[in-house]
Tab-separated table of C-alpha atoms in Angstrom:
chain	number	residue	atom	x	y	z
A	1	THR	CA	23.695	164.214	-129.858
A	2	ASP	CA	19.554	165.557	-130.353
A	3	GLY	CA	18.531	162.555	-132.189
A	4	ILE	CA	19.181	160.348	-129.850
A	5	ILE	CA	17.538	163.048	-126.840
A	6	PHE	CA	14.353	163.149	-129.273
A	7	ARG	CA	13.608	159.714	-129.497
A	8	ASN	CA	13.514	159.253	-125.651
A	9	ILE	CA	11.631	161.823	-125.267
A	10	ARG	CA	8.821	160.404	-127.853
A	11	ARG	CA	9.759	157.330	-126.039
A	12	TYR	CA	8.931	157.831	-123.486
A	13	ALA	CA	5.948	160.277	-124.003
A	14	ARG	CA	4.604	157.505	-125.288
A	15	ALA	CA	5.154	154.842	-122.370
A	16	HIS	CA	3.165	158.215	-120.056
A	17	ASP	CA	6.359	158.283	-118.129
A	18	ALA	CA	6.589	162.079	-117.340
A	19	GLU	CA	9.589	161.766	-115.156
A	20	ASN	CA	11.497	159.994	-117.458
A	21	GLU	CA	10.481	162.070	-120.437
A	22	LYS	CA	11.031	165.414	-118.264
A	23	LYS	CA	15.402	164.154	-118.397
A	24	TRP	CA	15.552	164.170	-121.887
A	25	TRP	CA	13.878	166.893	-122.070
A	26	ALA	CA	16.208	169.042	-119.826
A	27	ARG	CA	19.095	168.245	-122.240
A	28	LEU	CA	17.781	170.282	-124.578
A	29	THR	CA	19.281	174.061	-124.589
A	30	ALA	CA	16.477	176.647	-124.866
A	31	THR	CA	15.980	176.573	-128.770
A	32	LYS	CA	15.651	172.963	-129.340
A	33	ARG	CA	12.972	172.869	-126.825
A	34	LYS	CA	10.737	175.855	-128.909
A	35	ASP	CA	11.958	173.878	-132.015
A	36	LEU	CA	11.123	170.018	-130.881
A	37	THR	CA	7.749	172.263	-128.898
A	38	GLN	CA	7.101	173.781	-131.843
A	39	LEU	CA	7.523	170.345	-134.338
A	40	LEU	CA	5.201	168.308	-131.945
A	41	PRO	CA	2.001	169.258	-132.730
A	42	ASN	CA	2.210	168.395	-135.990
A	43	HIS	CA	0.488	164.780	-136.376
A	44	LYS	CA	1.875	163.671	-139.305
A	45	LEU	CA	5.453	164.495	-138.745
A	46	SER	CA	5.652	163.054	-134.910
A	47	LEU	CA	3.677	159.653	-137.125
A	48	ALA	CA	6.272	159.151	-139.048
A	49	PHE	CA	8.638	160.111	-136.678
A	50	ASP	CA	7.539	157.571	-134.149
A	51	ALA	CA	7.173	154.671	-136.949
A	52	LEU	CA	10.964	155.479	-136.619
A	53	ILE	CA	11.237	154.571	-132.943
A	54	ASP	CA	12.987	151.391	-132.587
A	55	TYR	CA	15.397	151.632	-135.136
A	56	ALA	CA	17.933	153.703	-132.669
A	57	GLY	CA	21.216	153.931	-135.764
A	58	LEU	CA	18.764	157.214	-137.097
A	59	TRP	CA	18.016	159.216	-134.762
A	60	THR	CA	21.914	159.869	-134.437
A	61	PRO	CA	22.239	162.922	-137.553
A	62	ILE	CA	19.236	164.027	-136.426
A	63	CYS	CA	19.459	167.624	-135.567
A	64	LEU	CA	16.524	169.802	-133.990
A	65	GLY	CA	18.488	173.430	-134.846
A	66	THR	CA	17.464	172.389	-138.560
A	67	LEU	CA	14.115	171.909	-137.865
A	68	HIS	CA	11.872	175.050	-137.797
């Protein structure tokens, strides 16, 4: 799901693991990559999502297409 992909992108980005982060980015459509690229610079939202990273069950229902 988008949420699992988003969670893994953030997990690997925070771990400075660019190779695995890129693998997860590649799973997104071009539109969803754009949506996420626009969302991530928002520091407050990024911090809020990052605070939830350890709660795997919360990420499944997230749909990146609804975040634009």
